[in-house]
PDB file of C-alpha atoms and ligand atoms in Angstrom:
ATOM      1  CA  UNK A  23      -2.660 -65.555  -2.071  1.00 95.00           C
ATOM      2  CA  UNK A  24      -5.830 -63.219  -2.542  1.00 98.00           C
ATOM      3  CA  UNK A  25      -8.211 -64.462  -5.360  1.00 98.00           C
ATOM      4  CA  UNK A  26     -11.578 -62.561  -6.333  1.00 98.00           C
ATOM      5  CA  UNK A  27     -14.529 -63.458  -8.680  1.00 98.00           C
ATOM      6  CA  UNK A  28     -17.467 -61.304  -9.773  1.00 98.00           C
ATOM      7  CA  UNK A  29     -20.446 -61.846 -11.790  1.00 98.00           C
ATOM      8  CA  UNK A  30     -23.120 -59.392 -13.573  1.00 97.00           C
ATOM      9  CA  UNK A  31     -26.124 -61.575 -13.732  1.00 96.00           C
ATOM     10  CA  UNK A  32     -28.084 -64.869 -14.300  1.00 95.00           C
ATOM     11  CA  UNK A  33     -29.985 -63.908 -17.596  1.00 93.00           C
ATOM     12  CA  UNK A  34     -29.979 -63.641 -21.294  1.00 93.00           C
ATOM     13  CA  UNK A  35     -27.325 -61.361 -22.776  1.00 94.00           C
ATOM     14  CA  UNK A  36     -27.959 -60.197 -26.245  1.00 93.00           C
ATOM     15  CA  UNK A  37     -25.293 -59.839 -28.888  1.00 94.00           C
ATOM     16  CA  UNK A  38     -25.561 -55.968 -28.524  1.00 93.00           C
ATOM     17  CA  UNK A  39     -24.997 -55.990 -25.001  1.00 93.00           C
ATOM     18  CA  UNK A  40     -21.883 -58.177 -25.070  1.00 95.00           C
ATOM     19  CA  UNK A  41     -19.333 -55.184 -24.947  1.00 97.00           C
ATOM     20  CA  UNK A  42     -21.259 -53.937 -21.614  1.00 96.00           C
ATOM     21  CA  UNK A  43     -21.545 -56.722 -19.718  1.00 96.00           C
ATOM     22  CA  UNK A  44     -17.533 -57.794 -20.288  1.00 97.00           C
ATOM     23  CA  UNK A  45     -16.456 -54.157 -19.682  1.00 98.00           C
ATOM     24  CA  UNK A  46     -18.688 -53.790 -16.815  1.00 97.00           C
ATOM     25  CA  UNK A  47     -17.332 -56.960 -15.304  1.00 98.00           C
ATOM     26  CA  UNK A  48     -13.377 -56.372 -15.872  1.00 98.00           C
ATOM     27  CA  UNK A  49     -14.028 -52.550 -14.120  1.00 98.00           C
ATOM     28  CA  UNK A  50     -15.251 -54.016 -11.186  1.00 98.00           C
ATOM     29  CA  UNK A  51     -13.249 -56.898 -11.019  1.00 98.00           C
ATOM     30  CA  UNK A  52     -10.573 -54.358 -11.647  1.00 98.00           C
ATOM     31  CA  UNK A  53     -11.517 -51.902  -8.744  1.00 98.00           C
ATOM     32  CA  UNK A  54     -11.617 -55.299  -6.137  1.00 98.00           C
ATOM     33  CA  UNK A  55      -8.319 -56.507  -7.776  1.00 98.00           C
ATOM     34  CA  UNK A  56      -6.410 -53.098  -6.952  1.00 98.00           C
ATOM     35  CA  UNK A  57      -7.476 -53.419  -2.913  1.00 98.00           C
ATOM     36  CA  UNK A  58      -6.470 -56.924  -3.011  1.00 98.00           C
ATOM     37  CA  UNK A  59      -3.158 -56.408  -4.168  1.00 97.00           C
ATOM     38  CA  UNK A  60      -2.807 -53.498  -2.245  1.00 98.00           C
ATOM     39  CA  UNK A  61      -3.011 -55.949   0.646  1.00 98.00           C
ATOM     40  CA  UNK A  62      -6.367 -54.137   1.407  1.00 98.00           C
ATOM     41  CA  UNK A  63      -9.613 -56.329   2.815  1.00 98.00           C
ATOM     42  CA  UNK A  64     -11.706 -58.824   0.971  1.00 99.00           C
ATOM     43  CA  UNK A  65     -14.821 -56.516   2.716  1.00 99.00           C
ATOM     44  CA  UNK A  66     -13.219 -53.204   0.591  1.00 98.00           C
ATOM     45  CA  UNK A  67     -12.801 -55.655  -2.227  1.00 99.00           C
ATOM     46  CA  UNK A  68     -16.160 -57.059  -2.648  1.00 99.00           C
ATOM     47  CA  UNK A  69     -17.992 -53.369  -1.509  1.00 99.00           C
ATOM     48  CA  UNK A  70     -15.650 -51.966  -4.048  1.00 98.00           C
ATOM     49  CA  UNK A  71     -16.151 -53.818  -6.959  1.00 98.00           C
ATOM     50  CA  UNK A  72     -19.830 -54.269  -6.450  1.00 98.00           C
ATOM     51  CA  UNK A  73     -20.094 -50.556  -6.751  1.00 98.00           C
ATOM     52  CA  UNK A  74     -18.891 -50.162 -10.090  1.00 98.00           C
ATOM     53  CA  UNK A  75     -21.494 -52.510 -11.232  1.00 98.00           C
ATOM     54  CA  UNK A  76     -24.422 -50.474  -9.223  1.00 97.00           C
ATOM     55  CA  UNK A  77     -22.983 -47.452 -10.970  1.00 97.00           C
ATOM     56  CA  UNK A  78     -23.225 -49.268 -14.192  1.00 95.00           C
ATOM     57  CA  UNK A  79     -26.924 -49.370 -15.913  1.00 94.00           C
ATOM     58  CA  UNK A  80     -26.311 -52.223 -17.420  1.00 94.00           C
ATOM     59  CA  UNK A  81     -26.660 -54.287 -14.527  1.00 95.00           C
ATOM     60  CA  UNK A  82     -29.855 -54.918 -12.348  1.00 95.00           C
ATOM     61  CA  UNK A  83     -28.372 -52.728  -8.963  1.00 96.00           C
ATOM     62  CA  UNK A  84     -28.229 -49.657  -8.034  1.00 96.00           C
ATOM     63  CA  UNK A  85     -27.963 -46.923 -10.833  1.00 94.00           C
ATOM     64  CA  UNK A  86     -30.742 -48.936 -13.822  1.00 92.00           C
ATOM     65  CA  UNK A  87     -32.447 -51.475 -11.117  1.00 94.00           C
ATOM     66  CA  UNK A  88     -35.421 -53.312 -12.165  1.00 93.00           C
ATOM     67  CA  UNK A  89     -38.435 -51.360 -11.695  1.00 93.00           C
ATOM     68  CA  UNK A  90     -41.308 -53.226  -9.727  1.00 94.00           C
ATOM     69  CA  UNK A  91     -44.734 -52.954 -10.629  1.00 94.00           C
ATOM     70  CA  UNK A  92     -45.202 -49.252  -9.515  1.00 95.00           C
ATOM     71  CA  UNK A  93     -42.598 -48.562 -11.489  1.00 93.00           C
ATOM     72  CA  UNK A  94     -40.812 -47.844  -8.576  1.00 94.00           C
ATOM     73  CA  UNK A  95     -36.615 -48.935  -7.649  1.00 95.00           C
ATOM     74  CA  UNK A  96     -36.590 -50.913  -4.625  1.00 97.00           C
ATOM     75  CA  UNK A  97     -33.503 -52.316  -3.479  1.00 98.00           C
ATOM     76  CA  UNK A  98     -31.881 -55.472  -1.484  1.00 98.00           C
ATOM     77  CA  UNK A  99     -27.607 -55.644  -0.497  1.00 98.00           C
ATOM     78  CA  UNK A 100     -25.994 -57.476   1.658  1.00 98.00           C
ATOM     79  CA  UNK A 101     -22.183 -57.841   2.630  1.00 99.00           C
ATOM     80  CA  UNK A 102     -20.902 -61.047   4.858  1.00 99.00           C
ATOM     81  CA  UNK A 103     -17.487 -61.862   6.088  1.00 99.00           C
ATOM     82  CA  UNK A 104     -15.903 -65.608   6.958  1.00 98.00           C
ATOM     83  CA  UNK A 105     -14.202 -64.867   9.716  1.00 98.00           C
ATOM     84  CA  UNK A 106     -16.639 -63.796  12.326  1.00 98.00           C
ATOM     85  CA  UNK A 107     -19.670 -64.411  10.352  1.00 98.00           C
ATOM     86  CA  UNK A 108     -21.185 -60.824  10.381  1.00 98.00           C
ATOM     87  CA  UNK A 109     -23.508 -59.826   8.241  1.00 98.00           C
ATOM     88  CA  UNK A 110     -25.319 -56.546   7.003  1.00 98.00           C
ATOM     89  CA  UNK A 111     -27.698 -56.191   4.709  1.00 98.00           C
ATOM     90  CA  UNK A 112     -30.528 -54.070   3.206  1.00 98.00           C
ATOM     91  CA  UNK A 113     -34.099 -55.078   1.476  1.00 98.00           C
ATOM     92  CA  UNK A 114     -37.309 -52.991   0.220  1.00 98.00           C
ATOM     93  CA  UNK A 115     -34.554 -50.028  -0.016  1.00 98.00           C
ATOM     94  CA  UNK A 116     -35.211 -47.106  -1.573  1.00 97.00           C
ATOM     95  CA  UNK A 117     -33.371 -43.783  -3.178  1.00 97.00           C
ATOM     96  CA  UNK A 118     -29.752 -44.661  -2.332  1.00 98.00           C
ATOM     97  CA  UNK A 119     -26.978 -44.184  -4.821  1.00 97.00           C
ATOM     98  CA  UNK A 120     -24.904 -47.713  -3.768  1.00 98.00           C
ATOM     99  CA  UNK A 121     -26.693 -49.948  -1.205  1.00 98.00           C
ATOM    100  CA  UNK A 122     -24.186 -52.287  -0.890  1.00 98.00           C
ATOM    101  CA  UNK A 123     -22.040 -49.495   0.479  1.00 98.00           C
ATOM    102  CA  UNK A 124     -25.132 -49.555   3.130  1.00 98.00           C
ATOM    103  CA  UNK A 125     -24.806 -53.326   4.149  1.00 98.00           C
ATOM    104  CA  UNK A 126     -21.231 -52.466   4.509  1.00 98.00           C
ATOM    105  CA  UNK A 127     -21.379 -49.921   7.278  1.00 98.00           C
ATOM    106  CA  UNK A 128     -24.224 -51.885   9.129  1.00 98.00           C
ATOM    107  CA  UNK A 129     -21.314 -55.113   9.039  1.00 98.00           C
ATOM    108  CA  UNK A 130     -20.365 -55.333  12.359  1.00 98.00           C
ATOM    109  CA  UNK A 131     -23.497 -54.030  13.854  1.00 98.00           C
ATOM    110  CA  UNK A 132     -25.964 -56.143  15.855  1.00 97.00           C
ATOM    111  CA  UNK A 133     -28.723 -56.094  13.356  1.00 97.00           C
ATOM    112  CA  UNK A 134     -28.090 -58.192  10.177  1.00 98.00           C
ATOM    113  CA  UNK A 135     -31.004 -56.692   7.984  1.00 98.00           C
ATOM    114  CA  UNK A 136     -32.928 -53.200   7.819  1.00 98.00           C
ATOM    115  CA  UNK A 137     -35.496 -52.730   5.644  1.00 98.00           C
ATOM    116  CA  UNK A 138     -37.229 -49.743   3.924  1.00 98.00           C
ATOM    117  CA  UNK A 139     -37.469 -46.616   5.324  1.00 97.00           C
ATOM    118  CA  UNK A 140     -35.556 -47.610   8.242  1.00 98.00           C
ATOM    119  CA  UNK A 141     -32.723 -48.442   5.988  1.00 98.00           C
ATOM    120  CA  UNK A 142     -32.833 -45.244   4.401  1.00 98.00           C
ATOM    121  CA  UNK A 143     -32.957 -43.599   7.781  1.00 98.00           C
ATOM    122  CA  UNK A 144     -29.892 -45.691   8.657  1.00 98.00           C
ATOM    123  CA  UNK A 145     -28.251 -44.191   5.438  1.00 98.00           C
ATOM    124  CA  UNK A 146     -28.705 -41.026   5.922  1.00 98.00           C
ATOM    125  CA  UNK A 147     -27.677 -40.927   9.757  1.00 98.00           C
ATOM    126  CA  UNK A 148     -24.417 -42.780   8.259  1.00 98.00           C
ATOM    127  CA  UNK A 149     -23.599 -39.934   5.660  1.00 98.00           C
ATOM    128  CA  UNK A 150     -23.696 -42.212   2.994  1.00 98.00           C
ATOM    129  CA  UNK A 151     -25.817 -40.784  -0.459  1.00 96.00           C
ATOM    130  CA  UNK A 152     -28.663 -40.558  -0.820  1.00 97.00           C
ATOM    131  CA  UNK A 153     -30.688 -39.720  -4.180  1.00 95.00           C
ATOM    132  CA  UNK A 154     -34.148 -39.153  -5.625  1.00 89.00           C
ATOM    133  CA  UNK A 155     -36.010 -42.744  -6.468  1.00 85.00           C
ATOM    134  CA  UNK A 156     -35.867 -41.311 -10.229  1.00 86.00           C
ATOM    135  CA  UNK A 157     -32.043 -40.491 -10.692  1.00 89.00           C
ATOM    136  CA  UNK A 158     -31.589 -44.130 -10.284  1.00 92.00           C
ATOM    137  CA  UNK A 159     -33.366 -45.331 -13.570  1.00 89.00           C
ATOM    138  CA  UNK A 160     -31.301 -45.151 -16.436  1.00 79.00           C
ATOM    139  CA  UNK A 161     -32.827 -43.528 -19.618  1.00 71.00           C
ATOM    140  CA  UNK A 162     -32.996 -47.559 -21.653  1.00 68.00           C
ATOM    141  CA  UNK A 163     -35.246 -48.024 -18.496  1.00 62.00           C
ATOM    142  CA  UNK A 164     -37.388 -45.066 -18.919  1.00 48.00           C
ATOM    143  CA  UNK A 165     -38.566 -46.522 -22.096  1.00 45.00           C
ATOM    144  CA  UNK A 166     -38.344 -50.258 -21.164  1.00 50.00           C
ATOM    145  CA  UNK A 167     -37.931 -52.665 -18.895  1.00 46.00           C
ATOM    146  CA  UNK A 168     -35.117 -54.829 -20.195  1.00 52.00           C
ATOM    147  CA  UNK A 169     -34.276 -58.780 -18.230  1.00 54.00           C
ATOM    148  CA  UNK A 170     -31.188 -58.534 -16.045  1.00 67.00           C
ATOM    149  CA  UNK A 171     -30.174 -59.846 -12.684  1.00 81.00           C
ATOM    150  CA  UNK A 172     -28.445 -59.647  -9.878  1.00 93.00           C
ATOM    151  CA  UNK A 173     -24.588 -58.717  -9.103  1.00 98.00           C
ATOM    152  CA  UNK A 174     -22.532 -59.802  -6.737  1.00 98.00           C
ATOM    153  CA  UNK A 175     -18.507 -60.566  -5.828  1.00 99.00           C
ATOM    154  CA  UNK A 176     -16.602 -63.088  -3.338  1.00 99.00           C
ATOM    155  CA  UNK A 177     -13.005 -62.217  -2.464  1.00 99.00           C
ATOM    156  CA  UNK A 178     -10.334 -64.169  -0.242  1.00 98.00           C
ATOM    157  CA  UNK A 179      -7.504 -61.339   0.949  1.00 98.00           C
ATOM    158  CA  UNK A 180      -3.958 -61.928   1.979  1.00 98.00           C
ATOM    159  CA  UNK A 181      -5.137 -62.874   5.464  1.00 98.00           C
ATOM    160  CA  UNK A 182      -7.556 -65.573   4.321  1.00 98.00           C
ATOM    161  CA  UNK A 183     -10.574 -63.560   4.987  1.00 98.00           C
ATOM    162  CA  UNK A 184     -13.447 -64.290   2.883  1.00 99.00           C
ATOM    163  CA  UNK A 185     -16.004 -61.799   2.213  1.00 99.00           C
ATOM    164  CA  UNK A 186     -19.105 -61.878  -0.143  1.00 99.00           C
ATOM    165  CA  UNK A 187     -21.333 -58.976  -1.263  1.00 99.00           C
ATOM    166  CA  UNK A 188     -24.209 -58.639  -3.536  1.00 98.00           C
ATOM    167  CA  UNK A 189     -26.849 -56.086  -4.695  1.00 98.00           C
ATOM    168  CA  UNK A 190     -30.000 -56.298  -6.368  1.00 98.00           C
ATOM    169  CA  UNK A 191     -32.977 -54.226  -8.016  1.00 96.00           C
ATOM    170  CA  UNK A 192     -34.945 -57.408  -7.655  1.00 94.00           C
ATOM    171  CA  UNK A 193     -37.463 -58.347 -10.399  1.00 92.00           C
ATOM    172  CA  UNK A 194     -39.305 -56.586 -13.043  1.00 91.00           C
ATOM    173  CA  UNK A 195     -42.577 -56.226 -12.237  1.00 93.00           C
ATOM    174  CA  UNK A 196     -42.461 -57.447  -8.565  1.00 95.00           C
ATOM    175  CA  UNK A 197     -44.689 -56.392  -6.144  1.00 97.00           C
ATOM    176  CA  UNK A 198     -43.965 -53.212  -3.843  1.00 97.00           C
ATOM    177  CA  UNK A 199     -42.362 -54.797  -0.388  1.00 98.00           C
ATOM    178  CA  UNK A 200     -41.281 -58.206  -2.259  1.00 97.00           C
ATOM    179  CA  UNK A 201     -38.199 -59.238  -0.876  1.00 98.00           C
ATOM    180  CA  UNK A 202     -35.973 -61.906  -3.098  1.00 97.00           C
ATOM    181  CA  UNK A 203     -32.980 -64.268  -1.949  1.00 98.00           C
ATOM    182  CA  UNK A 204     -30.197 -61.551  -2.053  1.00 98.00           C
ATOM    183  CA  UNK A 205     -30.849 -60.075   1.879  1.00 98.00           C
ATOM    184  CA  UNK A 206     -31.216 -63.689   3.170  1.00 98.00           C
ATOM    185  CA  UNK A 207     -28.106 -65.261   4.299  1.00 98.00           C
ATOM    186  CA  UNK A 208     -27.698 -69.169   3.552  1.00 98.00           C
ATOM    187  CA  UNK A 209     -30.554 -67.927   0.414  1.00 98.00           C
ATOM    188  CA  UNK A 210     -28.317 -65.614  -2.225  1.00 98.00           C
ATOM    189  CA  UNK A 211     -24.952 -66.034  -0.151  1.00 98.00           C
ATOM    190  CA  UNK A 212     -22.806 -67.012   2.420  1.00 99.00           C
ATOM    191  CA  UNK A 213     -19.220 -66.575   3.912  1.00 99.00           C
ATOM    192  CA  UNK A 214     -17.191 -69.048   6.037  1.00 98.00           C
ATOM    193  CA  UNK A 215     -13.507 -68.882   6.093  1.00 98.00           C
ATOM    194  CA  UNK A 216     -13.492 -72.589   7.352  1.00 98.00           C
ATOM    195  CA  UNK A 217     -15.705 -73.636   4.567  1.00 98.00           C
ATOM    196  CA  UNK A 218     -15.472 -71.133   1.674  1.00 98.00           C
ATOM    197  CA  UNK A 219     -18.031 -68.116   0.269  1.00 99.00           C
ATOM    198  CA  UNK A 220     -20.668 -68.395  -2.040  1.00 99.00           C
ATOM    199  CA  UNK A 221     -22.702 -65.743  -4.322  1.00 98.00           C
ATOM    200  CA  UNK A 222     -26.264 -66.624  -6.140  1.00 98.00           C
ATOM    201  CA  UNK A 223     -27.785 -64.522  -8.933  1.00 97.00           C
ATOM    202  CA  UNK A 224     -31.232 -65.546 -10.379  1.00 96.00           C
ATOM    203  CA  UNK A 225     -34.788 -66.284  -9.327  1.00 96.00           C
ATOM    204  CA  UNK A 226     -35.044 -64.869  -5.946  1.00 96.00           C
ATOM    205  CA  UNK A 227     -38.086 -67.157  -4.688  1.00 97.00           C
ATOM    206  CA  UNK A 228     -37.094 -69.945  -6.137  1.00 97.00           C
ATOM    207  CA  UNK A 229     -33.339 -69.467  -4.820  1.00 97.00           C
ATOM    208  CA  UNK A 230     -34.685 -69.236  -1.336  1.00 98.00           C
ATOM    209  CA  UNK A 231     -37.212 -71.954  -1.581  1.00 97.00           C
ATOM    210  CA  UNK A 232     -34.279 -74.224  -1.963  1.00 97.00           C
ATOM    211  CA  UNK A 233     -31.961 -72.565   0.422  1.00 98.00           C
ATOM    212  CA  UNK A 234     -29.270 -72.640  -1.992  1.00 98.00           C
ATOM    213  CA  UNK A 235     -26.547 -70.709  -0.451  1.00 98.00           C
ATOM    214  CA  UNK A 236     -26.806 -73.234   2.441  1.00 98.00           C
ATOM    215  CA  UNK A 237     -26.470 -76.088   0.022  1.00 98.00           C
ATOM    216  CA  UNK A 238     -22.932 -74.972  -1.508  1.00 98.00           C
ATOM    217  CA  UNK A 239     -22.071 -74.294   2.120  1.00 98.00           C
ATOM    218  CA  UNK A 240     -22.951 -77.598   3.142  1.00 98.00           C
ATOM    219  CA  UNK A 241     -21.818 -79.904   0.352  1.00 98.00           C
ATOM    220  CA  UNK A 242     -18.512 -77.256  -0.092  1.00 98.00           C
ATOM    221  CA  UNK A 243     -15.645 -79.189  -2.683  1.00 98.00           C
ATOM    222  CA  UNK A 244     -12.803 -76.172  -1.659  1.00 98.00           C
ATOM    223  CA  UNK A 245     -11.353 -78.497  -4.653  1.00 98.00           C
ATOM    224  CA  UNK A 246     -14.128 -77.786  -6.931  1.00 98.00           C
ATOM    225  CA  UNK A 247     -16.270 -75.130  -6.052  1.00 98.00           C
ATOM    226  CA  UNK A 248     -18.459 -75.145  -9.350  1.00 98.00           C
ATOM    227  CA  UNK A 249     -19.141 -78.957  -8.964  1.00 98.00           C
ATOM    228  CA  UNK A 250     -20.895 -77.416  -5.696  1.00 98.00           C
ATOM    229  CA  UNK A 251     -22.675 -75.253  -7.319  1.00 98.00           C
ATOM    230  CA  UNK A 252     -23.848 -77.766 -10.064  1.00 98.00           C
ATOM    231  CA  UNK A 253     -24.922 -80.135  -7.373  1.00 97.00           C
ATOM    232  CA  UNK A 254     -27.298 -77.522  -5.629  1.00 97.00           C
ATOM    233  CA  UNK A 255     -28.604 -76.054  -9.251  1.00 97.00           C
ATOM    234  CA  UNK A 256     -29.637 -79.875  -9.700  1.00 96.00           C
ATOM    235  CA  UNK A 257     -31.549 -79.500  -6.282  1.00 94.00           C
ATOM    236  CA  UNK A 258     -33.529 -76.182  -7.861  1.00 95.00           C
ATOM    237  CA  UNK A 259     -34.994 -78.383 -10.460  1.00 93.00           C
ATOM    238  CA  UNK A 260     -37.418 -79.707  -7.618  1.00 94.00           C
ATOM    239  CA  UNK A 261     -38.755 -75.727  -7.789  1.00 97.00           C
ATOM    240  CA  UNK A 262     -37.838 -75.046 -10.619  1.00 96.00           C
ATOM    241  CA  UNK A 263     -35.994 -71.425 -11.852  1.00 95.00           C
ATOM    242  CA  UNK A 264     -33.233 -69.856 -13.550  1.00 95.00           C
ATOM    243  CA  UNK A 265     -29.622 -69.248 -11.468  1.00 97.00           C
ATOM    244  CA  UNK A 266     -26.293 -68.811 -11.493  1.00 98.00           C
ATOM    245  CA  UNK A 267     -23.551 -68.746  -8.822  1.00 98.00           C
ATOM    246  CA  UNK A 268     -19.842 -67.651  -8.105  1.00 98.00           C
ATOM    247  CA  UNK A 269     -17.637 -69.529  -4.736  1.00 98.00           C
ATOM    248  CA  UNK A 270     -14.211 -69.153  -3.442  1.00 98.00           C
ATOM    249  CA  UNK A 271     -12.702 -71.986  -1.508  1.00 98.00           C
ATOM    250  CA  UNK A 272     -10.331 -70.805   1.480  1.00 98.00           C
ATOM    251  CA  UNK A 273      -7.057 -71.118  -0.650  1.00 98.00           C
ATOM    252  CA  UNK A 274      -8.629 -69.351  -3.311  1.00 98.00           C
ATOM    253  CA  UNK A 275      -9.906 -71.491  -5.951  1.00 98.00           C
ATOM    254  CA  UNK A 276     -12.823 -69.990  -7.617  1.00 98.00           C
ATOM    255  CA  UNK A 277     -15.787 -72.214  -9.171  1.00 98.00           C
ATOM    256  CA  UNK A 278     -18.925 -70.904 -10.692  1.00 98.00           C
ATOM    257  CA  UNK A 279     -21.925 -72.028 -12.830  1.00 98.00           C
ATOM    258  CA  UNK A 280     -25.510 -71.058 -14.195  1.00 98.00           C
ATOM    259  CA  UNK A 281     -28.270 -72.913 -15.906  1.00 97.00           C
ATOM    260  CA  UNK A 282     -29.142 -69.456 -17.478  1.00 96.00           C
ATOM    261  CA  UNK A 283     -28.463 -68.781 -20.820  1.00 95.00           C
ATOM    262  CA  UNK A 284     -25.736 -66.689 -20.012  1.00 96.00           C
ATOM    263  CA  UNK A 285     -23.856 -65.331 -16.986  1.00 97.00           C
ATOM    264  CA  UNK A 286     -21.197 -62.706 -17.242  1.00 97.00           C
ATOM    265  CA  UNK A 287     -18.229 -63.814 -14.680  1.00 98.00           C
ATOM    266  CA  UNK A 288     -15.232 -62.081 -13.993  1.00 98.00           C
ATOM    267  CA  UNK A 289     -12.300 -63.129 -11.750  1.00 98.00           C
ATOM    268  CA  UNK A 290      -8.623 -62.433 -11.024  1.00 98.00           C
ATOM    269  CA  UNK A 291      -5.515 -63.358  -8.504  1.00 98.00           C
ATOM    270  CA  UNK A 292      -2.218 -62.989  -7.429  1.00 97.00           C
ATOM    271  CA  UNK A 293      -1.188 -65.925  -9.554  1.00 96.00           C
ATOM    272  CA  UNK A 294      -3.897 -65.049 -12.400  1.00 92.00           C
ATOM    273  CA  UNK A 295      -2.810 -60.926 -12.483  1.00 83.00           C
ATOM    274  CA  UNK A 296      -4.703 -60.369 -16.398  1.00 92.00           C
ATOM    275  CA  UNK A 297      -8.095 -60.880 -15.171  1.00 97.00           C
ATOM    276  CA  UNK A 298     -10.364 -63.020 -17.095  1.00 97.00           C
ATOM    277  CA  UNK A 299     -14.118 -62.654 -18.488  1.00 98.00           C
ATOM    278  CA  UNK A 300     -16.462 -65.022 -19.790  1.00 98.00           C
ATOM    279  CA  UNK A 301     -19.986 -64.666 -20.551  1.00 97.00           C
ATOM    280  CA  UNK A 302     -21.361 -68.148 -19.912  1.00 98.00           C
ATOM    281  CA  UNK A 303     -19.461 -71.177 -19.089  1.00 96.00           C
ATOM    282  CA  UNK A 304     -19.999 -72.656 -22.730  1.00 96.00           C
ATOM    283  CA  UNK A 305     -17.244 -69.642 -23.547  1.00 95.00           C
ATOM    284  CA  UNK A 306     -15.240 -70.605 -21.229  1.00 93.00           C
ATOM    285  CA  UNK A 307     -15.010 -73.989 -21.967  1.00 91.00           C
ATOM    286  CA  UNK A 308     -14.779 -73.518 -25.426  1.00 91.00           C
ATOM    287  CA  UNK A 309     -11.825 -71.637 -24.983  1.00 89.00           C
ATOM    288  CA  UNK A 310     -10.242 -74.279 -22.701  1.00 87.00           C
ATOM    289  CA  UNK A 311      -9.873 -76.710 -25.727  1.00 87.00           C
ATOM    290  CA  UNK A 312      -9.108 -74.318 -28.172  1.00 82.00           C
TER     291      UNK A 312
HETATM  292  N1  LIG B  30     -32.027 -62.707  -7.240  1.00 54.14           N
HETATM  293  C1  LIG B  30     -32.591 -61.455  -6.986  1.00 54.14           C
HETATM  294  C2  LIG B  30     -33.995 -61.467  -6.642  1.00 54.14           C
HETATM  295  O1  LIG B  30     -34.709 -62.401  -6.978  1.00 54.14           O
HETATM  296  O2  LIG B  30     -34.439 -60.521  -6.020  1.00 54.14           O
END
């Protein structure tokens, strides 16, 4: 059994952007899919489909990232795995084509978060690309500053490895050195082959206030992983916020859910080949009585 789920974003999608976010989704979901049945590595899976949607300006990550309020890019990533519980991850990041591909390298070393210039420095002494600050704003962003969020993708492999990963150009108009929930483990996401992996998307202080990652992790149904998530979105009324969240339980079964307005999801599996795409879970449960 592998299984994989992505998602492009706790936020508003308007009809004009429809197209992007579903084909943006289905590529990425596509490029974990093809590792996974390859009988490649939930940690290729989740690096690999989070990539496509950095590369994609129409999500908040990498390539089109929110621009803070220098008008500057500065980026978070992280990648954990469930079986050993190693994490990387990258915050305050700056001119870097994909950080995610960044927390990936730093996985299985001792520190679990860079930040800044030392992440950069990390980068570069890893070969990985680098790029000017400016080739990562997309021309819509040059003009404006449009509301997106946060991407991220949990995978299960044929081993039963879990692996989460998610990427971030934070929010619009944040201030320089503000760091969000998507570096902090048991905050935007966590990975625990015993328990099952979890992905948040959505308002970063708010996220962390609440420690929502740990919630799912804690309160895990591996039968019903979005009645998790629905549980701990409950507990971020007591903050307040916008979120959204995809989970994989160890066999596989994916749950997600989002008190956004909308939240593109796409997943796929070796039972499910013809991966699917919603764009809120209204859709999706609109289509299941259909
Ligand atoms: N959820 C992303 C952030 O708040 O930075």
């Amino acid at each position: 059994m592998w299984s994989i789920i992505v998602h492009g974003g706790a936020k508003t999608i308007e009809p004009s952007e429809r197209e992007a976010n579903s084909a943006g989704c289905l590529a990425a979901i596509e490029a974990g899919a093809r590792i996974l049945r390859g009988g490649g590595s939930s940690i290729d899976a989740v690096e690999a489909a989070v990539k496509v949607l950095e590369d994609d300006p129409t999500f908040n990550a990498g390539h089109g990232s929110a621009l803070n309020a220098e008008g500057e890019i500065e980026m978070c990533a992280s990648v954990m795995e469930g079986a050993k519980l190693n994490v990387g991850a990258v915050t305050v990041l700056r001119g870097v084509r994909n950080p995610v591909s960044v927390a990936r390298t730093m996985l299985f070393d001792e520190p679990i978060l860079l930040a800044g210039s030392g992440a950069r420095q990390y980068a570069a002494d890893k070969g990985l690309e680098l790029c000017s600050p400016q080739d990562l704003k997309s021309p819509e962003q040059k003009r404006s500053s449009p509301s997106r969020d946060t991407v991220g993708c949990v995978a299960l492999d044929e081993k039963g490895n879990l692996a989460v990963a998610v990427s971030t150009g934070g929010l619009d108009g944040a201030a320089p050195g503000r760091v969000g929930d998507s570096p902090q483990p048991g905050c935007g996401y966590y990975a625990d082959n015993a328990i099952g992996a979890v992905c948040f998307s959505g308002d970063g202080e708010q996220i962390a206030r609440a420690m929502l990652a740990a919630r799912v992790m804690h309160g895990f149904d591996a039968v019903d992983p979005g009645r998790t998530i629905e549980a701990a979105l409950n507990a971020l009324a007591r903050v307040g916020g916008e979120a959204g969240a995809i989970a994989l339980a160890p066999d596989g079964t994916a749950g997600w859910a989002h008190n956004s307005s909308h939240f593109a999801v796409a997943m796929a599996s070796s039972i499910l080949p013809n991966p699917k795409v919603f764009l809120s879970k209204e859709e999706e449960e609109e289509l299941a009585h259909a």
